[in-house]
């Protein structure tokens, strides 16, 4: 999760530490990845708060469904 390393190696405790330095490195990495995505023709949409892709399902009533 550092800005210079991309490998399949396990994440270390130091990489998981939420220090200001680590947070800034992650912000920098994410900003460069977003810029690269946009430079390749990608786009970003703003979605309204609370919007869901999956429609909530009606709860199933299983009361009395088993024989005595």
PDB file of N, CA and C in Angstrom:
ATOM      1  N   UNK A   1       0.802  -1.191   0.000  1.00  0.00           N
ATOM      2  CA  UNK A   1       0.000   0.000   0.000  1.00  0.00           C
ATOM      3  C   UNK A   1       0.848   1.259   0.000  1.00  0.00           C
ATOM      4  N   UNK A   2       2.094   1.141  -0.366  1.00  0.00           N
ATOM      5  CA  UNK A   2       2.919   2.329  -0.487  1.00  0.00           C
ATOM      6  C   UNK A   2       2.867   2.817  -1.913  1.00  0.00           C
ATOM      7  N   UNK A   3       3.360   4.025  -2.123  1.00  0.00           N
ATOM      8  CA  UNK A   3       3.246   4.624  -3.445  1.00  0.00           C
ATOM      9  C   UNK A   3       4.235   4.049  -4.448  1.00  0.00           C
ATOM     10  N   UNK A   4       5.281   3.374  -3.975  1.00  0.00           N
ATOM     11  CA  UNK A   4       6.282   2.883  -4.915  1.00  0.00           C
ATOM     12  C   UNK A   4       6.196   1.391  -5.161  1.00  0.00           C
ATOM     13  N   UNK A   5       5.569   0.637  -4.270  1.00  0.00           N
ATOM     14  CA  UNK A   5       5.592  -0.815  -4.357  1.00  0.00           C
ATOM     15  C   UNK A   5       4.233  -1.348  -4.798  1.00  0.00           C
ATOM     16  N   UNK A   6       4.246  -2.196  -5.831  1.00  0.00           N
ATOM     17  CA  UNK A   6       3.045  -2.912  -6.239  1.00  0.00           C
ATOM     18  C   UNK A   6       3.453  -4.353  -6.452  1.00  0.00           C
ATOM     19  N   UNK A   7       3.136  -5.202  -5.492  1.00  0.00           N
ATOM     20  CA  UNK A   7       3.488  -6.604  -5.619  1.00  0.00           C
ATOM     21  C   UNK A   7       2.419  -7.438  -4.940  1.00  0.00           C
ATOM     22  N   UNK A   8       2.565  -8.742  -5.045  1.00  0.00           N
ATOM     23  CA  UNK A   8       1.631  -9.652  -4.409  1.00  0.00           C
ATOM     24  C   UNK A   8       2.096 -10.050  -3.015  1.00  0.00           C
ATOM     25  N   UNK A   9       3.126  -9.399  -2.505  1.00  0.00           N
ATOM     26  CA  UNK A   9       3.647  -9.710  -1.178  1.00  0.00           C
ATOM     27  C   UNK A   9       2.621  -9.310  -0.119  1.00  0.00           C
ATOM     28  N   UNK A  10       2.633  -9.980   1.021  1.00  0.00           N
ATOM     29  CA  UNK A  10       1.704  -9.626   2.093  1.00  0.00           C
ATOM     30  C   UNK A  10       1.921  -8.192   2.566  1.00  0.00           C
ATOM     31  N   UNK A  11       0.858  -7.566   3.015  1.00  0.00           N
ATOM     32  CA  UNK A  11       0.934  -6.203   3.521  1.00  0.00           C
ATOM     33  C   UNK A  11       1.540  -6.245   4.919  1.00  0.00           C
ATOM     34  N   UNK A  12       2.505  -5.378   5.155  1.00  0.00           N
ATOM     35  CA  UNK A  12       3.178  -5.354   6.450  1.00  0.00           C
ATOM     36  C   UNK A  12       2.426  -4.466   7.431  1.00  0.00           C
ATOM     37  N   UNK A  13       2.766  -4.608   8.710  1.00  0.00           N
ATOM     38  CA  UNK A  13       2.148  -3.786   9.745  1.00  0.00           C
ATOM     39  C   UNK A  13       2.466  -2.321   9.519  1.00  0.00           C
ATOM     40  N   UNK A  14       3.677  -2.039   9.077  1.00  0.00           N
ATOM     41  CA  UNK A  14       4.065  -0.656   8.818  1.00  0.00           C
ATOM     42  C   UNK A  14       3.218  -0.048   7.708  1.00  0.00           C
ATOM     43  N   UNK A  15       2.857  -0.854   6.711  1.00  0.00           N
ATOM     44  CA  UNK A  15       2.034  -0.349   5.619  1.00  0.00           C
ATOM     45  C   UNK A  15       0.593  -0.106   6.060  1.00  0.00           C
ATOM     46  N   UNK A  16       0.150  -0.820   7.080  1.00  0.00           N
ATOM     47  CA  UNK A  16      -1.207  -0.643   7.581  1.00  0.00           C
ATOM     48  C   UNK A  16      -1.328   0.521   8.560  1.00  0.00           C
ATOM     49  N   UNK A  17      -0.204   1.004   9.072  1.00  0.00           N
ATOM     50  CA  UNK A  17      -0.231   2.082  10.055  1.00  0.00           C
ATOM     51  C   UNK A  17      -0.833   3.336   9.442  1.00  0.00           C
ATOM     52  N   UNK A  18      -1.773   3.943  10.147  1.00  0.00           N
ATOM     53  CA  UNK A  18      -2.436   5.139   9.655  1.00  0.00           C
ATOM     54  C   UNK A  18      -1.711   6.377  10.180  1.00  0.00           C
ATOM     55  N   UNK A  19      -0.528   6.631   9.657  1.00  0.00           N
ATOM     56  CA  UNK A  19       0.236   7.802  10.049  1.00  0.00           C
ATOM     57  C   UNK A  19      -0.004   8.901   9.027  1.00  0.00           C
ATOM     58  N   UNK A  20       0.248  10.144   9.389  1.00  0.00           N
ATOM     59  CA  UNK A  20       0.085  11.223   8.414  1.00  0.00           C
ATOM     60  C   UNK A  20       0.926  11.010   7.153  1.00  0.00           C
ATOM     61  N   UNK A  21       2.136  10.489   7.321  1.00  0.00           N
ATOM     62  CA  UNK A  21       2.999  10.242   6.162  1.00  0.00           C
ATOM     63  C   UNK A  21       2.373   9.188   5.248  1.00  0.00           C
ATOM     64  N   UNK A  22       1.877   8.089   5.835  1.00  0.00           N
ATOM     65  CA  UNK A  22       1.253   7.028   5.050  1.00  0.00           C
ATOM     66  C   UNK A  22      -0.002   7.537   4.355  1.00  0.00           C
ATOM     67  N   UNK A  23      -0.808   8.317   5.078  1.00  0.00           N
ATOM     68  CA  UNK A  23      -2.020   8.867   4.474  1.00  0.00           C
ATOM     69  C   UNK A  23      -1.687   9.761   3.284  1.00  0.00           C
ATOM     70  N   UNK A  24      -0.662  10.577   3.424  1.00  0.00           N
ATOM     71  CA  UNK A  24      -0.277  11.466   2.323  1.00  0.00           C
ATOM     72  C   UNK A  24       0.234  10.672   1.129  1.00  0.00           C
ATOM     73  N   UNK A  25       0.994   9.599   1.392  1.00  0.00           N
ATOM     74  CA  UNK A  25       1.471   8.749   0.299  1.00  0.00           C
ATOM     75  C   UNK A  25       0.301   8.106  -0.441  1.00  0.00           C
ATOM     76  N   UNK A  26      -0.697   7.642   0.311  1.00  0.00           N
ATOM     77  CA  UNK A  26      -1.873   7.041  -0.316  1.00  0.00           C
ATOM     78  C   UNK A  26      -2.657   8.063  -1.131  1.00  0.00           C
ATOM     79  N   UNK A  27      -2.804   9.281  -0.596  1.00  0.00           N
ATOM     80  CA  UNK A  27      -3.493  10.336  -1.345  1.00  0.00           C
ATOM     81  C   UNK A  27      -2.767  10.647  -2.645  1.00  0.00           C
ATOM     82  N   UNK A  28      -1.453  10.729  -2.577  1.00  0.00           N
ATOM     83  CA  UNK A  28      -0.655  11.005  -3.771  1.00  0.00           C
ATOM     84  C   UNK A  28      -0.799   9.883  -4.788  1.00  0.00           C
ATOM     85  N   UNK A  29      -0.749   8.639  -4.327  1.00  0.00           N
ATOM     86  CA  UNK A  29      -0.892   7.489  -5.221  1.00  0.00           C
ATOM     87  C   UNK A  29      -2.274   7.480  -5.868  1.00  0.00           C
ATOM     88  N   UNK A  30      -3.306   7.709  -5.068  1.00  0.00           N
ATOM     89  CA  UNK A  30      -4.663   7.712  -5.617  1.00  0.00           C
ATOM     90  C   UNK A  30      -4.851   8.846  -6.615  1.00  0.00           C
ATOM     91  N   UNK A  31      -4.302  10.019  -6.328  1.00  0.00           N
ATOM     92  CA  UNK A  31      -4.426  11.149  -7.241  1.00  0.00           C
ATOM     93  C   UNK A  31      -3.752  10.853  -8.573  1.00  0.00           C
ATOM     94  N   UNK A  32      -2.580  10.222  -8.539  1.00  0.00           N
ATOM     95  CA  UNK A  32      -1.894   9.903  -9.795  1.00  0.00           C
ATOM     96  C   UNK A  32      -2.648   8.829 -10.571  1.00  0.00           C
ATOM     97  N   UNK A  33      -3.249   7.858  -9.863  1.00  0.00           N
ATOM     98  CA  UNK A  33      -4.034   6.828 -10.544  1.00  0.00           C
ATOM     99  C   UNK A  33      -5.290   7.418 -11.180  1.00  0.00           C
ATOM    100  N   UNK A  34      -5.937   8.362 -10.494  1.00  0.00           N
ATOM    101  CA  UNK A  34      -7.125   9.017 -11.058  1.00  0.00           C
ATOM    102  C   UNK A  34      -6.739   9.846 -12.276  1.00  0.00           C
ATOM    103  N   UNK A  35      -5.639  10.578 -12.185  1.00  0.00           N
ATOM    104  CA  UNK A  35      -5.183  11.372 -13.327  1.00  0.00           C
ATOM    105  C   UNK A  35      -4.866  10.485 -14.521  1.00  0.00           C
ATOM    106  N   UNK A  36      -4.226   9.340 -14.295  1.00  0.00           N
ATOM    107  CA  UNK A  36      -3.922   8.410 -15.387  1.00  0.00           C
ATOM    108  C   UNK A  36      -5.207   7.859 -15.986  1.00  0.00           C
ATOM    109  N   UNK A  37      -6.190   7.540 -15.158  1.00  0.00           N
ATOM    110  CA  UNK A  37      -7.478   7.037 -15.626  1.00  0.00           C
ATOM    111  C   UNK A  37      -8.170   8.078 -16.497  1.00  0.00           C
ATOM    112  N   UNK A  38      -8.181   9.321 -16.038  1.00  0.00           N
ATOM    113  CA  UNK A  38      -8.819  10.384 -16.812  1.00  0.00           C
ATOM    114  C   UNK A  38      -8.061  10.668 -18.105  1.00  0.00           C
ATOM    115  N   UNK A  39      -6.729  10.561 -18.074  1.00  0.00           N
ATOM    116  CA  UNK A  39      -5.919  10.800 -19.271  1.00  0.00           C
ATOM    117  C   UNK A  39      -6.172   9.747 -20.339  1.00  0.00           C
ATOM    118  N   UNK A  40      -6.582   8.542 -19.925  1.00  0.00           N
ATOM    119  CA  UNK A  40      -6.870   7.473 -20.876  1.00  0.00           C
ATOM    120  C   UNK A  40      -8.308   7.533 -21.378  1.00  0.00           C
ATOM    121  N   UNK A  41      -9.017   8.599 -21.042  1.00  0.00           N
ATOM    122  CA  UNK A  41     -10.382   8.760 -21.535  1.00  0.00           C
ATOM    123  C   UNK A  41     -11.453   8.334 -20.556  1.00  0.00           C
ATOM    124  N   UNK A  42     -11.079   7.967 -19.351  1.00  0.00           N
ATOM    125  CA  UNK A  42     -12.068   7.578 -18.350  1.00  0.00           C
ATOM    126  C   UNK A  42     -12.848   8.787 -17.865  1.00  0.00           C
ATOM    127  N   UNK A  43     -13.979   8.535 -17.255  1.00  0.00           N
ATOM    128  CA  UNK A  43     -14.776   9.630 -16.715  1.00  0.00           C
ATOM    129  C   UNK A  43     -15.273   9.261 -15.325  1.00  0.00           C
ATOM    130  N   UNK A  44     -15.620  10.287 -14.563  1.00  0.00           N
ATOM    131  CA  UNK A  44     -16.097  10.111 -13.201  1.00  0.00           C
ATOM    132  C   UNK A  44     -17.480  10.742 -13.112  1.00  0.00           C
ATOM    133  N   UNK A  45     -18.432   9.999 -12.560  1.00  0.00           N
ATOM    134  CA  UNK A  45     -19.782  10.518 -12.379  1.00  0.00           C
ATOM    135  C   UNK A  45     -20.033  10.764 -10.903  1.00  0.00           C
ATOM    136  N   UNK A  46     -20.760  11.832 -10.611  1.00  0.00           N
ATOM    137  CA  UNK A  46     -21.143  12.096  -9.233  1.00  0.00           C
ATOM    138  C   UNK A  46     -22.512  11.459  -9.010  1.00  0.00           C
ATOM    139  N   UNK A  47     -22.599  10.609  -8.007  1.00  0.00           N
ATOM    140  CA  UNK A  47     -23.831   9.898  -7.686  1.00  0.00           C
ATOM    141  C   UNK A  47     -24.436  10.519  -6.431  1.00  0.00           C
ATOM    142  N   UNK A  48     -25.753  10.707  -6.445  1.00  0.00           N
ATOM    143  CA  UNK A  48     -26.391  11.317  -5.284  1.00  0.00           C
ATOM    144  C   UNK A  48     -26.259  10.414  -4.057  1.00  0.00           C
ATOM    145  N   UNK A  49     -26.224  11.041  -2.919  1.00  0.00           N
ATOM    146  CA  UNK A  49     -26.038  10.328  -1.657  1.00  0.00           C
ATOM    147  C   UNK A  49     -27.225   9.400  -1.400  1.00  0.00           C
ATOM    148  N   UNK A  50     -26.927   8.189  -0.983  1.00  0.00           N
ATOM    149  CA  UNK A  50     -27.963   7.237  -0.635  1.00  0.00           C
ATOM    150  C   UNK A  50     -28.444   6.369  -1.782  1.00  0.00           C
ATOM    151  N   UNK A  51     -27.932   6.555  -2.979  1.00  0.00           N
ATOM    152  CA  UNK A  51     -28.359   5.749  -4.119  1.00  0.00           C
ATOM    153  C   UNK A  51     -27.787   4.346  -3.998  1.00  0.00           C
ATOM    154  N   UNK A  52     -28.617   3.358  -4.324  1.00  0.00           N
ATOM    155  CA  UNK A  52     -28.198   1.961  -4.236  1.00  0.00           C
ATOM    156  C   UNK A  52     -28.395   1.295  -5.577  1.00  0.00           C
ATOM    157  N   UNK A  53     -27.495   0.393  -5.905  1.00  0.00           N
ATOM    158  CA  UNK A  53     -27.615  -0.375  -7.137  1.00  0.00           C
ATOM    159  C   UNK A  53     -28.547  -1.555  -6.921  1.00  0.00           C
ATOM    160  N   UNK A  54     -28.396  -2.203  -5.792  1.00  0.00           N
ATOM    161  CA  UNK A  54     -29.235  -3.368  -5.518  1.00  0.00           C
ATOM    162  C   UNK A  54     -30.532  -2.930  -4.841  1.00  0.00           C
ATOM    163  N   UNK A  55     -31.641  -3.367  -5.394  1.00  0.00           N
ATOM    164  CA  UNK A  55     -32.947  -3.020  -4.854  1.00  0.00           C
ATOM    165  C   UNK A  55     -33.191  -3.872  -3.607  1.00  0.00           C
ATOM    166  N   UNK A  56     -33.621  -3.248  -2.508  1.00  0.00           N
ATOM    167  CA  UNK A  56     -33.881  -4.040  -1.304  1.00  0.00           C
ATOM    168  C   UNK A  56     -34.971  -5.077  -1.563  1.00  0.00           C
ATOM    169  N   UNK A  57     -34.754  -6.277  -1.062  1.00  0.00           N
ATOM    170  CA  UNK A  57     -35.717  -7.357  -1.256  1.00  0.00           C
ATOM    171  C   UNK A  57     -36.732  -7.376  -0.121  1.00  0.00           C
ATOM    172  N   UNK A  58     -37.934  -7.812  -0.462  1.00  0.00           N
ATOM    173  CA  UNK A  58     -38.974  -7.960   0.535  1.00  0.00           C
ATOM    174  C   UNK A  58     -38.617  -9.155   1.423  1.00  0.00           C
ATOM    175  N   UNK A  59     -38.731  -9.007   2.736  1.00  0.00           N
ATOM    176  CA  UNK A  59     -38.410 -10.136   3.615  1.00  0.00           C
ATOM    177  C   UNK A  59     -39.346 -11.315   3.364  1.00  0.00           C
ATOM    178  N   UNK A  60     -38.779 -12.513   3.428  1.00  0.00           N
ATOM    179  CA  UNK A  60     -39.585 -13.715   3.227  1.00  0.00           C
ATOM    180  C   UNK A  60     -40.224 -14.136   4.542  1.00  0.00           C
ATOM    181  N   UNK A  61     -41.481 -14.534   4.466  1.00  0.00           N
ATOM    182  CA  UNK A  61     -42.184 -15.023   5.640  1.00  0.00           C
ATOM    183  C   UNK A  61     -42.181 -16.542   5.589  1.00  0.00           C
ATOM    184  N   UNK A  62     -41.412 -17.157   6.462  1.00  0.00           N
ATOM    185  CA  UNK A  62     -41.321 -18.617   6.480  1.00  0.00           C
ATOM    186  C   UNK A  62     -42.107 -19.217   7.642  1.00  0.00           C
ATOM    187  N   UNK A  63     -42.933 -18.412   8.271  1.00  0.00           N
ATOM    188  CA  UNK A  63     -43.704 -18.911   9.409  1.00  0.00           C
ATOM    189  C   UNK A  63     -44.686 -19.982   8.943  1.00  0.00           C
ATOM    190  N   UNK A  64     -44.645 -21.133   9.553  1.00  0.00           N
ATOM    191  CA  UNK A  64     -45.559 -22.214   9.227  1.00  0.00           C
ATOM    192  C   UNK A  64     -45.220 -22.961   7.959  1.00  0.00           C
ATOM    193  N   UNK A  65     -44.018 -22.808   7.444  1.00  0.00           N
ATOM    194  CA  UNK A  65     -43.660 -23.466   6.188  1.00  0.00           C
ATOM    195  C   UNK A  65     -43.222 -24.916   6.391  1.00  0.00           C
ATOM    196  N   UNK A  66     -42.905 -25.307   7.615  1.00  0.00           N
ATOM    197  CA  UNK A  66     -42.472 -26.685   7.885  1.00  0.00           C
ATOM    198  C   UNK A  66     -43.642 -27.514   8.406  1.00  0.00           C
ATOM    199  N   UNK A  67     -43.712 -28.769   7.994  1.00  0.00           N
ATOM    200  CA  UNK A  67     -44.790 -29.620   8.520  1.00  0.00           C
ATOM    201  C   UNK A  67     -44.562 -29.953   9.996  1.00  0.00           C
ATOM    202  N   UNK A  68     -45.624 -30.279  10.664  1.00  0.00           N
ATOM    203  CA  UNK A  68     -45.554 -30.622  12.089  1.00  0.00           C
ATOM    204  C   UNK A  68     -44.984 -32.007  12.280  1.00  0.00           C
TER     205      UNK A  68
END
